[in-house]
Short mmCIF file of C-alpha atoms in Angstrom, two decimals:
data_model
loop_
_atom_site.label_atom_id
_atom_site.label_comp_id
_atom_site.label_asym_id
_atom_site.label_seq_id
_atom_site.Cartn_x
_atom_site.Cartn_y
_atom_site.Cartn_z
CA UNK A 23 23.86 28.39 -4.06
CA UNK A 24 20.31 30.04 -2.75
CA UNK A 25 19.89 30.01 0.81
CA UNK A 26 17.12 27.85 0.43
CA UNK A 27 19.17 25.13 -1.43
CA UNK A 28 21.87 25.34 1.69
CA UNK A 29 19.36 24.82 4.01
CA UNK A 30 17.59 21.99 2.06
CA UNK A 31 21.39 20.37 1.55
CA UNK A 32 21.56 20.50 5.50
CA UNK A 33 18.20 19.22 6.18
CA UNK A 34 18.77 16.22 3.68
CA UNK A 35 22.49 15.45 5.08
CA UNK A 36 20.26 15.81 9.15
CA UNK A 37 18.01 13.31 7.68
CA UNK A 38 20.37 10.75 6.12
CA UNK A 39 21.71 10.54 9.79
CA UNK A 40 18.92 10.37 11.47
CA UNK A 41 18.16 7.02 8.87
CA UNK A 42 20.85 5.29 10.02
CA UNK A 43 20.53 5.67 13.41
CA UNK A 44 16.96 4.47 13.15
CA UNK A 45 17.92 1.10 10.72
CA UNK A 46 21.14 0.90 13.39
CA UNK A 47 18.50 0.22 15.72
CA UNK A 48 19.22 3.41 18.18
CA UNK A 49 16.40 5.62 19.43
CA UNK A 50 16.08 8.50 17.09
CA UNK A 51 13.68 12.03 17.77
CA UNK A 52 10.51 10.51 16.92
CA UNK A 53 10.91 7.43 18.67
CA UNK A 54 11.57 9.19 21.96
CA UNK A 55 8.56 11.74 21.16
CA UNK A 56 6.34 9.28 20.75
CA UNK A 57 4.39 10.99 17.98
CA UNK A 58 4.04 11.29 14.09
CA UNK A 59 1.66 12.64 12.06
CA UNK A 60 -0.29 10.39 9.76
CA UNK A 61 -1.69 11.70 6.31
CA UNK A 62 -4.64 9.73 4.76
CA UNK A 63 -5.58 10.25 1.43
CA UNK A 64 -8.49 9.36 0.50
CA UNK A 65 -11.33 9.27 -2.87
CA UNK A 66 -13.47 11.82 -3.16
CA UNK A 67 -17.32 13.01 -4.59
CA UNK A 68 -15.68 16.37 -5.57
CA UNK A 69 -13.40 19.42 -3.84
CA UNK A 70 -14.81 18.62 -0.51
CA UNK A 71 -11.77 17.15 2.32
CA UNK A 72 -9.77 14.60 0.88
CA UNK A 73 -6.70 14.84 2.61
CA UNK A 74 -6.99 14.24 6.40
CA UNK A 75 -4.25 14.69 9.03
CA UNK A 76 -3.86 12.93 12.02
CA UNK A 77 -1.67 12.45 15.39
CA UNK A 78 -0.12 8.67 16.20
CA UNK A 79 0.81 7.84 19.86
CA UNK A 80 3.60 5.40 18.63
CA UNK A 81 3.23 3.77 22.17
CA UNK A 82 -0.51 2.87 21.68
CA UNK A 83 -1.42 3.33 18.54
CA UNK A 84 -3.63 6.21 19.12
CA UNK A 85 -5.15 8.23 16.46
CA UNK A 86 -6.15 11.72 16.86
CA UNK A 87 -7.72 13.93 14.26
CA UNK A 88 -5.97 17.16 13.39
CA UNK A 89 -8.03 18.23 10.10
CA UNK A 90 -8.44 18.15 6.90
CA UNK A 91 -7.70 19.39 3.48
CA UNK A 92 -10.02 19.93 0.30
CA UNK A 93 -9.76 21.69 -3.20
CA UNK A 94 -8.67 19.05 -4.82
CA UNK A 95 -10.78 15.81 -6.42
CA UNK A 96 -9.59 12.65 -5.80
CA UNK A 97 -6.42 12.98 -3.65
CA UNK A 98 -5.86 9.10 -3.40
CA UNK A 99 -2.04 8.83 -3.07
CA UNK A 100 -0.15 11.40 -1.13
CA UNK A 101 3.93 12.08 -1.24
CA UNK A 102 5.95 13.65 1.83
CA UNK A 103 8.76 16.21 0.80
CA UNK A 104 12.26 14.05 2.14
CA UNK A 105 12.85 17.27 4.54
CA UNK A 106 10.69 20.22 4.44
CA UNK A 107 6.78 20.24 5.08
CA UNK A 108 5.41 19.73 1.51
CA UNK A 109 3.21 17.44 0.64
CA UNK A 110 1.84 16.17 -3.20
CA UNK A 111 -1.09 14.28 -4.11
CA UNK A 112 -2.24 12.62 -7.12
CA UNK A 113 -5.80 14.14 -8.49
CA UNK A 114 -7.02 11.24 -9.92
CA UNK A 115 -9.56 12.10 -12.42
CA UNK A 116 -9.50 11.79 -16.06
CA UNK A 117 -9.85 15.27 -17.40
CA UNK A 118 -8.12 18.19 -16.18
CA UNK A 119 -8.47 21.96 -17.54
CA UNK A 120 -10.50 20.11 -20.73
CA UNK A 121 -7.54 17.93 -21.75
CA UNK A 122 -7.66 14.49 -20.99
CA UNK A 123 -5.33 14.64 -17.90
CA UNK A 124 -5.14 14.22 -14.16
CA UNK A 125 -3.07 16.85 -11.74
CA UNK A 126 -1.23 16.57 -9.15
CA UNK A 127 -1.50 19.17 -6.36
CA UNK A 128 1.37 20.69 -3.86
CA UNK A 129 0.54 21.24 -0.11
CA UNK A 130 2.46 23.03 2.97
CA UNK A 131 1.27 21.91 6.32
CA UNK A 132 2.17 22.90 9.83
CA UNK A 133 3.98 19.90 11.81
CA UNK A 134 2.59 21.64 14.74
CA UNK A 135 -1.12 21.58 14.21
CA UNK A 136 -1.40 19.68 10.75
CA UNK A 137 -3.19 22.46 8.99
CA UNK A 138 -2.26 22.21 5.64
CA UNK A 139 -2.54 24.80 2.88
CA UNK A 140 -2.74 24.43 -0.90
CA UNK A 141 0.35 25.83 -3.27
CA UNK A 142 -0.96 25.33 -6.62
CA UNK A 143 -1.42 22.01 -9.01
CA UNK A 144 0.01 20.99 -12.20
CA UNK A 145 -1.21 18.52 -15.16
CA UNK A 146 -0.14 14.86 -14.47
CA UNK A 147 -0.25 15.09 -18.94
CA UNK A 148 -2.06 10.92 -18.96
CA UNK A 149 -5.05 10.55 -17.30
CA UNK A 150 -5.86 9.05 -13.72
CA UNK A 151 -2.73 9.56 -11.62
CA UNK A 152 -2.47 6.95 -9.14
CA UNK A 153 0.53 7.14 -7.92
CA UNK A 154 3.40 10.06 -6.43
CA UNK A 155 6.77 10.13 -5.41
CA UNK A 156 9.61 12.57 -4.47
CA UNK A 157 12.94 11.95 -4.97
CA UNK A 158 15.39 12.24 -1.75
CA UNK A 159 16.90 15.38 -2.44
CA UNK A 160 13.19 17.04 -2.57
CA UNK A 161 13.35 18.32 -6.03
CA UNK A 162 11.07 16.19 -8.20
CA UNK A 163 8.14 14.31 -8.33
CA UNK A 164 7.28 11.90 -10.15
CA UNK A 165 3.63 10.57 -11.00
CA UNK A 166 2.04 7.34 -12.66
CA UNK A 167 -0.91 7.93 -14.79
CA UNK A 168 -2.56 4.57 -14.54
CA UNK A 169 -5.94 5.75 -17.05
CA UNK A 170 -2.93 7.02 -19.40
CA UNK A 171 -0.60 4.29 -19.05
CA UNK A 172 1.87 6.72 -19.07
CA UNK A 173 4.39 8.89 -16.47
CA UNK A 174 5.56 12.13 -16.05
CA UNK A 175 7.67 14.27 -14.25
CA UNK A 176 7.78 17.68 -12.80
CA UNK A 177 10.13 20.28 -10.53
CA UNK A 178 9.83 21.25 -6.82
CA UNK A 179 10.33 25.37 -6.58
CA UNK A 180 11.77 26.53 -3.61
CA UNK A 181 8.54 27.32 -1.78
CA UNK A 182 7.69 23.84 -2.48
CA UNK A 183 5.13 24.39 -5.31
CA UNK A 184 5.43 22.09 -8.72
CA UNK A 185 7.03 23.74 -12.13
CA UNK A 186 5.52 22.71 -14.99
CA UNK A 187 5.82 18.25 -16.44
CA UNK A 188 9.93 18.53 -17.24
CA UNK A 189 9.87 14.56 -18.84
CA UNK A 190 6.84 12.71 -20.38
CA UNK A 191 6.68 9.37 -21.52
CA UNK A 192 3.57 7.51 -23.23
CA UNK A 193 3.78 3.84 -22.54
CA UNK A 194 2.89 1.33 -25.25
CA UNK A 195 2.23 -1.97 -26.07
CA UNK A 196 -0.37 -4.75 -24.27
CA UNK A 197 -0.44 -7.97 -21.68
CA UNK A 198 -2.91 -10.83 -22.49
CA UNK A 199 -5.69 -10.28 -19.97
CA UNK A 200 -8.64 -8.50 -20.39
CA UNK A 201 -7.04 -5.92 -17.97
CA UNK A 202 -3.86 -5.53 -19.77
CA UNK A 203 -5.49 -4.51 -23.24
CA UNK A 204 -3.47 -0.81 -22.94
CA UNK A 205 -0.52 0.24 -20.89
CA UNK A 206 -1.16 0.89 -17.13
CA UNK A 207 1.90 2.62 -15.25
CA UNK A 208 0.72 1.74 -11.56
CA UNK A 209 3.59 3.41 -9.43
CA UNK A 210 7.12 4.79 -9.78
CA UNK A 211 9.62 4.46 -7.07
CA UNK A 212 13.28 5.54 -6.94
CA UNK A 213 16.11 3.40 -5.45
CA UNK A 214 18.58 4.23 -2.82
CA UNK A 215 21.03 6.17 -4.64
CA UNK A 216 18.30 8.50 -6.04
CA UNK A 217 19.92 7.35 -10.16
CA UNK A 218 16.94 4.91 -11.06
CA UNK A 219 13.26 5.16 -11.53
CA UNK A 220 11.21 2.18 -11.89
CA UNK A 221 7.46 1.78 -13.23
CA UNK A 222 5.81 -1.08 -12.80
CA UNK A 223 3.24 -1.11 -15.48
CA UNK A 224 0.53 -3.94 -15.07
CA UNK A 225 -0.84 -3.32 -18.92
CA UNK A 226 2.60 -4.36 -20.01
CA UNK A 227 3.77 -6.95 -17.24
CA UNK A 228 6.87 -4.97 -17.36
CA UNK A 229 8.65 -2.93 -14.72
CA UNK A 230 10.06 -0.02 -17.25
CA UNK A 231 13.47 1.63 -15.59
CA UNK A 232 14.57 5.16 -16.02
CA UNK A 233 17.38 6.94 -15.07
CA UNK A 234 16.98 10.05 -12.86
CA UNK A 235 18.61 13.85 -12.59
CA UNK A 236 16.73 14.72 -9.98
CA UNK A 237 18.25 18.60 -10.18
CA UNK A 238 17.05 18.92 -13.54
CA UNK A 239 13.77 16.71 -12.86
CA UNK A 240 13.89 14.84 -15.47
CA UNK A 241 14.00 10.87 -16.38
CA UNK A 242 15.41 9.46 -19.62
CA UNK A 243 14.94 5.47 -20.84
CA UNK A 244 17.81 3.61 -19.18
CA UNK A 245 19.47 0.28 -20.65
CA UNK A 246 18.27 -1.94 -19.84
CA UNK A 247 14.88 -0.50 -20.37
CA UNK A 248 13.04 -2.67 -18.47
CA UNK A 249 12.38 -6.71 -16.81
CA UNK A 250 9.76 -8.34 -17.45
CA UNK A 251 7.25 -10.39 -14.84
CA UNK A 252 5.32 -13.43 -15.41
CA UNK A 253 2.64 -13.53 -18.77
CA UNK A 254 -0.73 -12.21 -16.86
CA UNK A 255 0.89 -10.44 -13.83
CA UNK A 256 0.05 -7.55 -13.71
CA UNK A 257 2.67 -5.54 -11.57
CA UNK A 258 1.32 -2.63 -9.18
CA UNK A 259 3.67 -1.58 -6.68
CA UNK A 260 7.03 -1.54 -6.21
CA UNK A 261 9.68 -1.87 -3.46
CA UNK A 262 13.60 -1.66 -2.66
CA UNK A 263 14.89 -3.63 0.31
CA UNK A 264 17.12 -0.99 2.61
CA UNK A 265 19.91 -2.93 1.43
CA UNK A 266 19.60 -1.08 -2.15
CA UNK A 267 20.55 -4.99 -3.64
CA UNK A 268 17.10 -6.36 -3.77
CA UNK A 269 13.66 -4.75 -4.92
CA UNK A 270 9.99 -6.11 -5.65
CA UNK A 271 6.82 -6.29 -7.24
CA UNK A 272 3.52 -7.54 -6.30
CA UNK A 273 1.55 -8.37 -9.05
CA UNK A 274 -2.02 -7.39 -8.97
CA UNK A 275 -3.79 -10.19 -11.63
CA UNK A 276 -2.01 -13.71 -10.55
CA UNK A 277 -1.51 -12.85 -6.99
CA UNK A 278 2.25 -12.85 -6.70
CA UNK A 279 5.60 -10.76 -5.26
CA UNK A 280 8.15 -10.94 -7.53
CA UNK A 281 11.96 -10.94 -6.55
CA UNK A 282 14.58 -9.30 -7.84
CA UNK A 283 18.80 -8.60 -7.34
CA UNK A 284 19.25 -5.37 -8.09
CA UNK A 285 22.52 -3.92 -10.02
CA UNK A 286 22.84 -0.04 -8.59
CA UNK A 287 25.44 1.00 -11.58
CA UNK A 288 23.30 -0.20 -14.33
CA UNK A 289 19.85 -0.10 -13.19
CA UNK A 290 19.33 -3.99 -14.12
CA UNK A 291 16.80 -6.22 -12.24
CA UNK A 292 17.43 -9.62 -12.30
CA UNK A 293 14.50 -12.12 -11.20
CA UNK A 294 15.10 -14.09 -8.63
CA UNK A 295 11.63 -15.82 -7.06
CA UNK A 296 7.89 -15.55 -7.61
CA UNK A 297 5.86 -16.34 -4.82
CA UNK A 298 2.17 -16.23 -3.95
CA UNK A 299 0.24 -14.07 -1.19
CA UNK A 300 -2.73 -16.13 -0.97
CA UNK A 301 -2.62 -19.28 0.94
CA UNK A 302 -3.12 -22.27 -0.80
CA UNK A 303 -6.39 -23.69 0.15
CA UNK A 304 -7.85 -19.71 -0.90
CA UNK A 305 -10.15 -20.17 -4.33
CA UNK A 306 -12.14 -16.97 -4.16
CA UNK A 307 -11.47 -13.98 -5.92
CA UNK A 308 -8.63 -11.46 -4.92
CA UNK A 309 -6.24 -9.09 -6.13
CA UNK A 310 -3.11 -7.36 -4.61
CA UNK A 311 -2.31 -3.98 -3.70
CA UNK A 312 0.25 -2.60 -1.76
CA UNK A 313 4.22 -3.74 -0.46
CA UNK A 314 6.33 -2.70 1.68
CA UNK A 315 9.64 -3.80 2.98
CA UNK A 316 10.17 -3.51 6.95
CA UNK A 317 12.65 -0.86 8.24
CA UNK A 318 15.11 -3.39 9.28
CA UNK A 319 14.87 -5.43 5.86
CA UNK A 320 14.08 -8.66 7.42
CA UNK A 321 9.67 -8.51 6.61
CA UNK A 322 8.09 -7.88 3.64
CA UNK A 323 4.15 -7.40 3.55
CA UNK A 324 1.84 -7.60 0.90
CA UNK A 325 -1.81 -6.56 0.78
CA UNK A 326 -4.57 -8.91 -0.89
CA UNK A 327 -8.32 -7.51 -1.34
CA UNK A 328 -10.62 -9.86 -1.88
CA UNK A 329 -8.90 -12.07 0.89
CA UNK A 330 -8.71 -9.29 3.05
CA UNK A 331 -5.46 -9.93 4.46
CA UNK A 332 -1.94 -8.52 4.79
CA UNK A 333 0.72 -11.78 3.24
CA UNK A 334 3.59 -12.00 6.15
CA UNK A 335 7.02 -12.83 3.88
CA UNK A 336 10.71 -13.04 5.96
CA UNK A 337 13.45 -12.17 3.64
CA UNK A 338 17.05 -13.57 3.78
CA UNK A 339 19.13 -11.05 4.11
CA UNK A 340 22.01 -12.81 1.94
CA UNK A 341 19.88 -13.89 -1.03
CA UNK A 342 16.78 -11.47 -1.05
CA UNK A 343 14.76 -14.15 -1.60
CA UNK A 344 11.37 -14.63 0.55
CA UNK A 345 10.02 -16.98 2.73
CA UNK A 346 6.03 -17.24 3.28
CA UNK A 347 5.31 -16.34 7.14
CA UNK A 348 1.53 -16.44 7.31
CA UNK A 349 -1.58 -14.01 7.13
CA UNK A 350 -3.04 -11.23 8.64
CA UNK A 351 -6.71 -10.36 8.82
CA UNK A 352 -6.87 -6.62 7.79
CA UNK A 353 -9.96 -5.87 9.94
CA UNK A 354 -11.72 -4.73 6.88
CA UNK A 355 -12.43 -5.06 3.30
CA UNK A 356 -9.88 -3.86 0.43
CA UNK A 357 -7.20 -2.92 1.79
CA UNK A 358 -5.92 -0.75 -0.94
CA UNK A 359 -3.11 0.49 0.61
CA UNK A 360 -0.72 0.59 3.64
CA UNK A 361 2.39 2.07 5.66
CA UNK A 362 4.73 0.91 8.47
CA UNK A 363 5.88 3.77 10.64
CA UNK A 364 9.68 5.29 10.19
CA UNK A 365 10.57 4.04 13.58
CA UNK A 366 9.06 0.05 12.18
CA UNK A 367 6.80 -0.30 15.27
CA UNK A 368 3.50 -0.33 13.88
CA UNK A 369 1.77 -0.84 10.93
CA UNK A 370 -1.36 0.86 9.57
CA UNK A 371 -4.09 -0.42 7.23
CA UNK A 372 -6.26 1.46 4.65
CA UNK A 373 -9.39 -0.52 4.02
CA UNK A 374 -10.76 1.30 1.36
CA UNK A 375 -14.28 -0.57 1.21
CA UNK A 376 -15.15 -0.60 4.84
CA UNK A 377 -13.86 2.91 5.27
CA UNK A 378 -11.55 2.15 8.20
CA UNK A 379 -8.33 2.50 9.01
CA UNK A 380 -6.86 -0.37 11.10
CA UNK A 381 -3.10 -0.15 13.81
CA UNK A 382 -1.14 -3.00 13.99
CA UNK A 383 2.03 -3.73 16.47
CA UNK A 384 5.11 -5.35 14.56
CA UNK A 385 6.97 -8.49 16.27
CA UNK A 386 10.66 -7.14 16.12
CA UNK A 387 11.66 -10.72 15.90
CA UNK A 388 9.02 -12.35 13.83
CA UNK A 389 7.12 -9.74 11.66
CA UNK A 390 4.02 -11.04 12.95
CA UNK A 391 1.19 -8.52 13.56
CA UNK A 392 -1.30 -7.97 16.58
CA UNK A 393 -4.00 -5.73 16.14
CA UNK A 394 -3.65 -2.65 18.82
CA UNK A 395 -7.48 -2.32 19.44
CA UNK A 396 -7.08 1.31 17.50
CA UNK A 397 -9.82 1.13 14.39
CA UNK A 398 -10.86 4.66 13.35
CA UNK A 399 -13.10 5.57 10.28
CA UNK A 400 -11.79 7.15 7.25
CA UNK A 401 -13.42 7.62 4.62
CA UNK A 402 -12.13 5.37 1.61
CA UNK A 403 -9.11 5.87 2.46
CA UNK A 404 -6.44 4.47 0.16
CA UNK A 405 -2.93 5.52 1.09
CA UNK A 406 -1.19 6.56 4.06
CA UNK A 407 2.06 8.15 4.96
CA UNK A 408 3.78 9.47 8.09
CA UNK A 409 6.13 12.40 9.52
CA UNK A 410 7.45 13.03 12.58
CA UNK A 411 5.95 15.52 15.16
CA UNK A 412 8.32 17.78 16.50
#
């Protein structure tokens, strides 16, 4: 084994403690720092900074600026490396190199000062990447062509640059909206034992599942294939519960989060409950974006733009299923995208249209949400992810 692969093994093993102590509810390093650093990425006019790079004061909410990054169109959604300080971002464009393509670009950055440097990039092989994600033993990402309808996978090298696409596969078939007349792969996300990949594809109203080796970075069709959501949909994003037994979808076209009991030896997802993120009396026009699934699986969030509001859900713990908790005003308009810090203190907004991002503090006991009075402007910023500052 390389040196570097001994040291990544020990840095993964550090980090798998340092996860439970955090979900046991103990005060891990960051927590007792006080600070993270928050990467923003954002939509672009061209190369210019798309990537920007800021300090949180977990006790207030602060925000301070540490840079910025360009060379690279389009960086909307950014991946952290599980351990060392890489990051990967989805160039969403539809033509890279004169093929009809997006990329996806590897970073370093300094946890000291947040300067970040640019390794190298790689064709995404669909066009319009949308989404990124590494797998937790740092040596894959994976990317969702949404333009393509299609996803792809590609290797980590040990200075943290990206081999060339290992797996590719072209997604076919069509929903029965006027949005669902091709495939769309929206986002792939891997589950807690790192063996599954799931796409949520809101052409298809399917949620496609692959099997991963993430040393050889590649994913293969598992069986089942796939689950399908309700007719008109849409599914976007994707989430597991800590728990590893429960996952969900929110569905971009009809509004919903769908349920699911998840089987960890076969990769099957079973449905359990739909439910809907807008409040009843709502009649306007919105559509969903993000989920996420508190730290201490008990809250589940769901973005809506259009409403302009994060969904509140409790989940019980014993079923998985949800229960609607109320609405939060996002402080802004589409908010395309959001992240609750490692430690599950706060929460932070993306609001793409009103280029602002927004800080929230999270009830321990209730999952409700109370704005911090931190509102900083970013521009159209749509995704957001954090490390901690040592």
């Amino acid at each position: 084994m390389s040196l570097f692969l001994k040291v990544r093994a020990s840095l993964i093993a550090a980090a798998t403690m340092l996860s439970v102590v955090v979900s046991a509810g103990l005060p891990a390093v960051a927590a007792e720092e006080g600070k993270m650093l928050v990467f923003f990425g954002t939509y672009t006019g061209g190369d210019d900074q798309g990537v920007f790079v800021y300090e949180l004061d977990l006790k207030s909410g602060a925000l301070t600026k540490l840079g910025a990054s360009g060379g690279v169109k389009n960086p909307s959604f950014v991946e952290l490396h599980p351990t060392a300080d890489f990051l990967y971002a989805a160039s969403e464009v539809a033509s890279h190199e004169g093929k009809k393509s997006g990329a996806i670009a590897a970073f370093a950055f300094d946890r000291a000062t947040g300067k970040m440097t640019k390794l190298n990039e790689q064709p995404s092989v669909g066009a319009g990447p949308c989404h990124v994600t590494v797998d937790a033993t740092g040596q894959c990402v994976m990317a969702a062509n949404y333009g393509g309808g299609s996803i792809v996978s590609l290797p980590i090298n040990d200075d943290g640059s990206l081999g060339e696409p290992v797996s590719f596969f072209q997604h076919e078939g069509h929903g029965g909206t006027p949005r669902q007349k091709g495939p769309h792969a929206h986002s792939i996300n891997v589950d807690g034992t790192n063996t599954f990949a799931m796409a949520a594809d809101l052409g298809l109203d399917k949620v496609l599942i692959y099997r991963l080796d993430p040393a050889k970075a590649k994913l293969t069709p598992n069986d089942p294939a796939f689950v399908k959501t309700a007719p008109g949909a849409g599914p976007r994003h994707f989430a597991f519960h800590p728990s590893n037994k429960f996952a969900y979808v929110i569905n971009e076209i009809d509004n919903t989060v769908t349920a699911f009991a998840f089987d960890a030896k076969s990769g099957e997802l079973t449905t359990l409950q739909s439910i809907t993120t807008l409040p009843a009396d709502y009649t306007e026009t919105s559509h969903t974006a993000e989920i996420r699934v508190h730290p201490s699986g008990k809250f589940l969030y769901g973005s809506n733009r259009g409403h302009d509001s994060l969904a509140i859900f409790t989940i019980d713990e014993a079923t998985g299923k949800l229960t609607a908790a109320g609405h939060q005003s996002t402080m802004g308009s589409a908010p395309r995208n959001f992240n609750i810090d490692p430690t599950g203190q706060l929460l932070l907004v993306a609001n793409q249209r009103t280029n602002n991002v927004v800080v929230f503090r999270i009830d321990q006991k209730t999952g409700q949400l109370t704005p911090t009075g931190v509102d900083i402007e970013v521009p159209s910023p749509v995704c957001v992810r954090f490390r901690p500052r040592k």
